[in-house]
PDB file of C-alpha atoms in Angstrom:
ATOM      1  CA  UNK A   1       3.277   9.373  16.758  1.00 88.00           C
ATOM      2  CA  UNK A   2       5.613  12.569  17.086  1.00 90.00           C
ATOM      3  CA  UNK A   3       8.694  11.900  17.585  1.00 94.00           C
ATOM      4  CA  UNK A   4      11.553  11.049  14.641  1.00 95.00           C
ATOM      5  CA  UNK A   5      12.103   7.441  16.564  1.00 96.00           C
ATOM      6  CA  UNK A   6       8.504   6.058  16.489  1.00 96.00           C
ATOM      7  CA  UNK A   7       8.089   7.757  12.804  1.00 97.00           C
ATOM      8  CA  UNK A   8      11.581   5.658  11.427  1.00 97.00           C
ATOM      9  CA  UNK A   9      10.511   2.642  13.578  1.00 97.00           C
ATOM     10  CA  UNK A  10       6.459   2.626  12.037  1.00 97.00           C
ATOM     11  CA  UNK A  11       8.733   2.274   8.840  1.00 97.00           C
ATOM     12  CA  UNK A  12      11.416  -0.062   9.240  1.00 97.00           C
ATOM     13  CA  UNK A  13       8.429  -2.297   9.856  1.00 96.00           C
ATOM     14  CA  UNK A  14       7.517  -2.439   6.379  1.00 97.00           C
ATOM     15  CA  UNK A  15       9.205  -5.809   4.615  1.00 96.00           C
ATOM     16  CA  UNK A  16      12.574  -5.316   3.000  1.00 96.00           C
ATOM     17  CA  UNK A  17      13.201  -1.346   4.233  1.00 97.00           C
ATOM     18  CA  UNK A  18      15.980   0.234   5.422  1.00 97.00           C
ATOM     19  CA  UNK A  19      17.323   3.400   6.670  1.00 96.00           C
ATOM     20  CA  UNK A  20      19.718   5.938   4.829  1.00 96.00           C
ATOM     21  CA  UNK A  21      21.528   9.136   5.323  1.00 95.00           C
ATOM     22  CA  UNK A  22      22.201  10.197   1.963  1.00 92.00           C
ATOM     23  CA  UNK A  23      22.511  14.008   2.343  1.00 90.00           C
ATOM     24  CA  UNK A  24      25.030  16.404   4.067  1.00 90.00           C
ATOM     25  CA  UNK A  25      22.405  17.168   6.059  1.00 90.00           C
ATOM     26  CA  UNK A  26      21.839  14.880   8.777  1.00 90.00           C
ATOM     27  CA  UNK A  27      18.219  16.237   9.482  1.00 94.00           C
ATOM     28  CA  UNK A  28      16.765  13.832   6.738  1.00 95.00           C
ATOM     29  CA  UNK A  29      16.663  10.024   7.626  1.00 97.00           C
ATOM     30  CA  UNK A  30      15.245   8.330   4.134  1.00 97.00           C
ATOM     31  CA  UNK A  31      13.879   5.132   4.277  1.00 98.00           C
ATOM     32  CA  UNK A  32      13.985   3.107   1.130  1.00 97.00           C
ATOM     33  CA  UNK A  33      12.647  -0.643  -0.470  1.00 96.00           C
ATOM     34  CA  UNK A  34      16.047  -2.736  -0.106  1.00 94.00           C
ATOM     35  CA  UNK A  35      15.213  -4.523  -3.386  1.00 94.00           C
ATOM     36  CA  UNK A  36      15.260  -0.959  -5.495  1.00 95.00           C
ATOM     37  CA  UNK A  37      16.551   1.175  -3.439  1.00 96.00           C
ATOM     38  CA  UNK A  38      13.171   3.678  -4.354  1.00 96.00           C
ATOM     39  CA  UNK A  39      12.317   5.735  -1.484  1.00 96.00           C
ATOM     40  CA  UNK A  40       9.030   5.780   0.440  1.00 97.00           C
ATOM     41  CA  UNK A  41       9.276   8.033   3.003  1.00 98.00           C
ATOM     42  CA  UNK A  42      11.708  10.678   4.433  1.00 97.00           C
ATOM     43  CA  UNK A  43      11.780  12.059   8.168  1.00 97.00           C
ATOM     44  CA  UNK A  44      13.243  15.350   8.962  1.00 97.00           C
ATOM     45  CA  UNK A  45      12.584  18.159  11.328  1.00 96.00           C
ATOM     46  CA  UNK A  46      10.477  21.100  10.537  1.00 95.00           C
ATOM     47  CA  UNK A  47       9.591  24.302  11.800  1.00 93.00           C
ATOM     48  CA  UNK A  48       9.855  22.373  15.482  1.00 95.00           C
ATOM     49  CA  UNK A  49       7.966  19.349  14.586  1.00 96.00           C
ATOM     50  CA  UNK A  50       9.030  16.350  12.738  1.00 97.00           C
ATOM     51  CA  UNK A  51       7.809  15.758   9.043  1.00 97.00           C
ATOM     52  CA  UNK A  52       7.095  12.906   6.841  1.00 98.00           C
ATOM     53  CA  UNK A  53       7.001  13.122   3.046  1.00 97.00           C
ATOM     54  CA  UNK A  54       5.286  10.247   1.897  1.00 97.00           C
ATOM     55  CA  UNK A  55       4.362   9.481  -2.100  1.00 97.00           C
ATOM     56  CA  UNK A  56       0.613   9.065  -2.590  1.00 96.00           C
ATOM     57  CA  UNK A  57      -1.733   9.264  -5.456  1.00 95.00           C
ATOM     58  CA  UNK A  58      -2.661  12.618  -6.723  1.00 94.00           C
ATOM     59  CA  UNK A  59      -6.139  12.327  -5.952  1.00 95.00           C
ATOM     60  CA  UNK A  60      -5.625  10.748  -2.579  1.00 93.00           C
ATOM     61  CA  UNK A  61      -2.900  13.731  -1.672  1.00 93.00           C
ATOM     62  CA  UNK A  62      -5.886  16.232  -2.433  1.00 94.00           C
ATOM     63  CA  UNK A  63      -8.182  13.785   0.151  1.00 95.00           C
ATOM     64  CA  UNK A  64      -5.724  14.006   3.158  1.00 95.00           C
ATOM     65  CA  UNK A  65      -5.044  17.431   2.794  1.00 94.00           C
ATOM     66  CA  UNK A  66      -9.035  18.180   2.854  1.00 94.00           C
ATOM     67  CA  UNK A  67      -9.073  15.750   6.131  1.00 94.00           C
ATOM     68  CA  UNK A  68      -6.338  16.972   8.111  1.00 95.00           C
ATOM     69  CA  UNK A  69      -4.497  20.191   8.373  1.00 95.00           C
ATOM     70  CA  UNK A  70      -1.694  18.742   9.094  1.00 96.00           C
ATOM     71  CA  UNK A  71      -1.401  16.995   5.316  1.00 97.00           C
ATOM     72  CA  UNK A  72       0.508  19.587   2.947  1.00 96.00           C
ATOM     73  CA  UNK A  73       1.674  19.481  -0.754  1.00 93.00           C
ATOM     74  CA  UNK A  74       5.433  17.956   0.255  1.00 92.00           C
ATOM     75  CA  UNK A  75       8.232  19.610   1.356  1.00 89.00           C
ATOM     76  CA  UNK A  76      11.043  19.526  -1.006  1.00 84.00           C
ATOM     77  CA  UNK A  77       9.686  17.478  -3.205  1.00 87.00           C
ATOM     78  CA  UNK A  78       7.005  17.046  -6.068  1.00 83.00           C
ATOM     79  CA  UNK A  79       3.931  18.720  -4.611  1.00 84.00           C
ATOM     80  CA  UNK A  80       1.293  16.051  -7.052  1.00 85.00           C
ATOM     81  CA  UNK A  81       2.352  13.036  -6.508  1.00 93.00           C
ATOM     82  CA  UNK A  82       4.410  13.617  -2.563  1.00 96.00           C
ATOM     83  CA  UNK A  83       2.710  14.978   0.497  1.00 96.00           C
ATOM     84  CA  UNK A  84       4.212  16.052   3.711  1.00 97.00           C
ATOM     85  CA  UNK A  85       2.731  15.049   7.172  1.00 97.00           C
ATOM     86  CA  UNK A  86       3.414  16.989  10.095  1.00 97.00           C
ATOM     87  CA  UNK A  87       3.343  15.181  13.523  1.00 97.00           C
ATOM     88  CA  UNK A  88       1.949  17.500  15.763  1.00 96.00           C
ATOM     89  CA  UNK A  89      -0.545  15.002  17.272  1.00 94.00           C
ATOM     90  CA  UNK A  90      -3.643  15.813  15.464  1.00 94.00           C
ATOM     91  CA  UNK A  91      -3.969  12.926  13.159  1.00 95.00           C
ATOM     92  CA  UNK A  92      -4.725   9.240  14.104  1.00 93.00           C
ATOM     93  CA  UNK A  93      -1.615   6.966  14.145  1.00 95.00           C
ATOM     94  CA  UNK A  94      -3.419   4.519  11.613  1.00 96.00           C
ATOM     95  CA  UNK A  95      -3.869   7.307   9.170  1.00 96.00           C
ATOM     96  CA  UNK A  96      -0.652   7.971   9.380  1.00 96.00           C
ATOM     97  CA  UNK A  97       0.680   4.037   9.077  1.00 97.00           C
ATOM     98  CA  UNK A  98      -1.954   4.066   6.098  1.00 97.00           C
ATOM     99  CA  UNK A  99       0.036   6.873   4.459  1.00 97.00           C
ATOM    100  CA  UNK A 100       3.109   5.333   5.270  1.00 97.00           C
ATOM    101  CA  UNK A 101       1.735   1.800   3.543  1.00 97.00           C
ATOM    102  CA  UNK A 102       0.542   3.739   0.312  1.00 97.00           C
ATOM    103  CA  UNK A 103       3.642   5.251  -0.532  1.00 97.00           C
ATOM    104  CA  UNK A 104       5.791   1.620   0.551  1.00 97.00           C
ATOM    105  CA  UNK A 105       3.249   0.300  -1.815  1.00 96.00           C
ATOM    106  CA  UNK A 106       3.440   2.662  -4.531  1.00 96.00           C
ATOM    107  CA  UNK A 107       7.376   2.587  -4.814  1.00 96.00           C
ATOM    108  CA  UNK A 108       7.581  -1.248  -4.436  1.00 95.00           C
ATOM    109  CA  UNK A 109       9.578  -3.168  -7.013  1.00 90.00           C
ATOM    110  CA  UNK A 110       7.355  -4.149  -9.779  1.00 85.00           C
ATOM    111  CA  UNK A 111       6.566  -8.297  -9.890  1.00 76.00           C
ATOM    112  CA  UNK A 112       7.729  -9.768 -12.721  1.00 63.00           C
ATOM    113  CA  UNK A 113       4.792 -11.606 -14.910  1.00 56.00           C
ATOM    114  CA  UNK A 114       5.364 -15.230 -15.490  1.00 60.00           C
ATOM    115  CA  UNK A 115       4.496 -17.246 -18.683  1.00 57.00           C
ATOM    116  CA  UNK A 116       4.753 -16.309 -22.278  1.00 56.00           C
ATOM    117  CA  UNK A 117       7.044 -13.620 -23.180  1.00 56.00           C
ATOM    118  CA  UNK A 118       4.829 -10.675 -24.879  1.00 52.00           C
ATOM    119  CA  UNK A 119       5.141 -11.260 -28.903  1.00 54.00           C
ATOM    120  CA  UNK A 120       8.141  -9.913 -30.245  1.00 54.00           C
ATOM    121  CA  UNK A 121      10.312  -9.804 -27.064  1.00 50.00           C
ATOM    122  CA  UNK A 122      11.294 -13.186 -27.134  1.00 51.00           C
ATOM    123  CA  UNK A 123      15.389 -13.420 -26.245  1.00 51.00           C
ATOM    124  CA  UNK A 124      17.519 -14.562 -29.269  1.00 47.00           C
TER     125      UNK A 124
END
Protein backbone atom coordinates (compact mmCIF):
# COMPACT_ATOMS: atom_id res chain seq x y z
CA UNK A 1 0.00 0.00 0.00
CA UNK A 2 1.32 3.53 -1.25
CA UNK A 3 -0.82 5.23 -2.90
CA UNK A 4 -3.76 7.74 -1.30
CA UNK A 5 -6.51 5.36 -3.24
CA UNK A 6 -5.62 1.92 -1.75
CA UNK A 7 -4.87 3.81 1.78
CA UNK A 8 -8.81 5.54 1.71
CA UNK A 9 -10.13 2.26 0.19
CA UNK A 10 -8.23 -0.23 3.18
CA UNK A 11 -10.50 2.24 5.25
CA UNK A 12 -13.78 2.67 3.86
CA UNK A 13 -13.75 -1.06 4.48
CA UNK A 14 -14.15 -0.71 8.04
CA UNK A 15 -18.18 -0.94 9.04
CA UNK A 16 -20.03 2.33 9.21
CA UNK A 17 -16.93 4.79 7.79
CA UNK A 18 -16.95 7.40 5.59
CA UNK A 19 -14.89 9.90 3.88
CA UNK A 20 -14.62 13.76 4.62
CA UNK A 21 -12.96 16.86 3.42
CA UNK A 22 -13.25 19.06 6.24
CA UNK A 23 -10.30 21.46 5.73
CA UNK A 24 -9.40 24.20 3.13
CA UNK A 25 -6.87 22.10 2.31
CA UNK A 26 -7.77 19.45 0.05
CA UNK A 27 -4.50 17.39 0.80
CA UNK A 28 -6.23 15.75 3.92
CA UNK A 29 -9.02 13.10 3.19
CA UNK A 30 -10.37 12.15 6.97
CA UNK A 31 -12.13 9.18 7.41
CA UNK A 32 -14.52 9.03 10.29
CA UNK A 33 -17.12 6.30 12.33
CA UNK A 34 -20.61 7.42 10.69
CA UNK A 35 -22.31 6.77 14.05
CA UNK A 36 -19.97 9.62 15.94
CA UNK A 37 -18.52 11.20 13.52
CA UNK A 38 -14.85 10.52 15.65
CA UNK A 39 -12.08 10.22 13.32
CA UNK A 40 -9.77 7.23 12.82
CA UNK A 41 -7.53 7.95 10.34
CA UNK A 42 -6.45 10.87 8.05
CA UNK A 43 -4.54 10.57 4.57
CA UNK A 44 -2.55 13.37 3.23
CA UNK A 45 0.59 13.83 1.27
CA UNK A 46 3.94 14.31 2.79
CA UNK A 47 7.27 15.19 1.94
CA UNK A 48 6.42 13.05 -1.54
CA UNK A 49 4.86 10.13 0.06
CA UNK A 50 1.45 9.69 1.38
CA UNK A 51 0.82 9.61 5.27
CA UNK A 52 -1.55 8.07 7.60
CA UNK A 53 -2.19 9.34 11.13
CA UNK A 54 -3.79 6.71 12.89
CA UNK A 55 -4.79 6.85 16.94
CA UNK A 56 -3.14 4.00 18.86
CA UNK A 57 -2.32 3.32 22.41
CA UNK A 58 0.59 5.06 23.90
CA UNK A 59 2.47 2.09 24.55
CA UNK A 60 1.69 0.44 21.26
CA UNK A 61 2.75 3.95 19.33
CA UNK A 62 6.24 3.51 21.17
CA UNK A 63 6.16 -0.47 19.71
CA UNK A 64 5.64 0.51 15.98
CA UNK A 65 7.92 3.19 16.01
CA UNK A 66 10.75 0.70 17.50
CA UNK A 67 9.58 -1.84 14.53
CA UNK A 68 9.47 0.28 11.62
CA UNK A 69 11.08 3.48 10.63
CA UNK A 70 8.52 4.43 8.89
CA UNK A 71 6.11 4.79 12.27
CA UNK A 72 6.57 8.51 13.68
CA UNK A 73 5.00 10.47 16.64
CA UNK A 74 1.91 11.99 14.26
CA UNK A 75 1.92 14.68 12.14
CA UNK A 76 -0.25 17.44 13.22
CA UNK A 77 -1.62 15.91 15.79
CA UNK A 78 -1.12 14.60 19.48
CA UNK A 79 2.26 12.89 19.32
CA UNK A 80 1.05 10.12 22.62
CA UNK A 81 -1.83 8.91 21.74
CA UNK A 82 -1.62 9.52 17.30
CA UNK A 83 1.11 8.12 15.13
CA UNK A 84 1.86 8.85 11.58
CA UNK A 85 2.67 6.06 8.98
CA UNK A 86 4.50 6.80 6.00
CA UNK A 87 3.87 4.57 2.89
CA UNK A 88 7.00 4.24 1.34
CA UNK A 89 6.74 0.43 0.95
CA UNK A 90 8.71 -0.78 3.82
CA UNK A 91 6.07 -2.03 6.10
CA UNK A 92 3.76 -5.10 5.56
CA UNK A 93 0.22 -4.20 4.34
CA UNK A 94 -1.30 -6.20 7.40
CA UNK A 95 0.62 -4.07 9.80
CA UNK A 96 -0.60 -1.38 8.34
CA UNK A 97 -4.55 -2.68 8.14
CA UNK A 98 -3.73 -3.64 11.91
CA UNK A 99 -2.97 0.02 12.62
CA UNK A 100 -5.73 1.09 10.69
CA UNK A 101 -8.18 -1.49 12.86
CA UNK A 102 -6.69 -0.18 16.27
CA UNK A 103 -7.41 3.27 15.83
CA UNK A 104 -11.26 2.32 14.03
CA UNK A 105 -11.43 0.41 17.22
CA UNK A 106 -10.27 2.84 19.62
CA UNK A 107 -12.59 5.76 18.34
CA UNK A 108 -15.68 3.49 17.96
CA UNK A 109 -18.91 4.61 19.57
CA UNK A 110 -19.08 3.27 23.00
CA UNK A 111 -21.97 0.23 23.46
CA UNK A 112 -24.44 1.09 25.63
CA UNK A 113 -24.76 -1.47 28.81
CA UNK A 114 -28.11 -3.05 29.16
CA UNK A 115 -29.96 -3.88 32.46
CA UNK A 116 -30.16 -1.99 35.66
CA UNK A 117 -29.50 1.59 35.57
CA UNK A 118 -26.30 2.28 37.96
CA UNK A 119 -27.85 3.44 41.55
CA UNK A 120 -28.75 6.87 41.60
CA UNK A 121 -29.16 7.52 37.83
CA UNK A 122 -32.42 6.22 37.55
CA UNK A 123 -34.69 8.80 35.14
CA UNK A 124 -37.47 10.63 37.10
Amino acid sequence: MTTREEAVRACLTLPFSYEDYPFEDTNWTVIRHLENRKIFAMVFQREGRIWVNVKAEPVSGDFWRQIYPAVVPAYHMNKQHWISIILDGSMEEEDILRLVQDSYDLTAPKKKVRGNPAPGTEQA
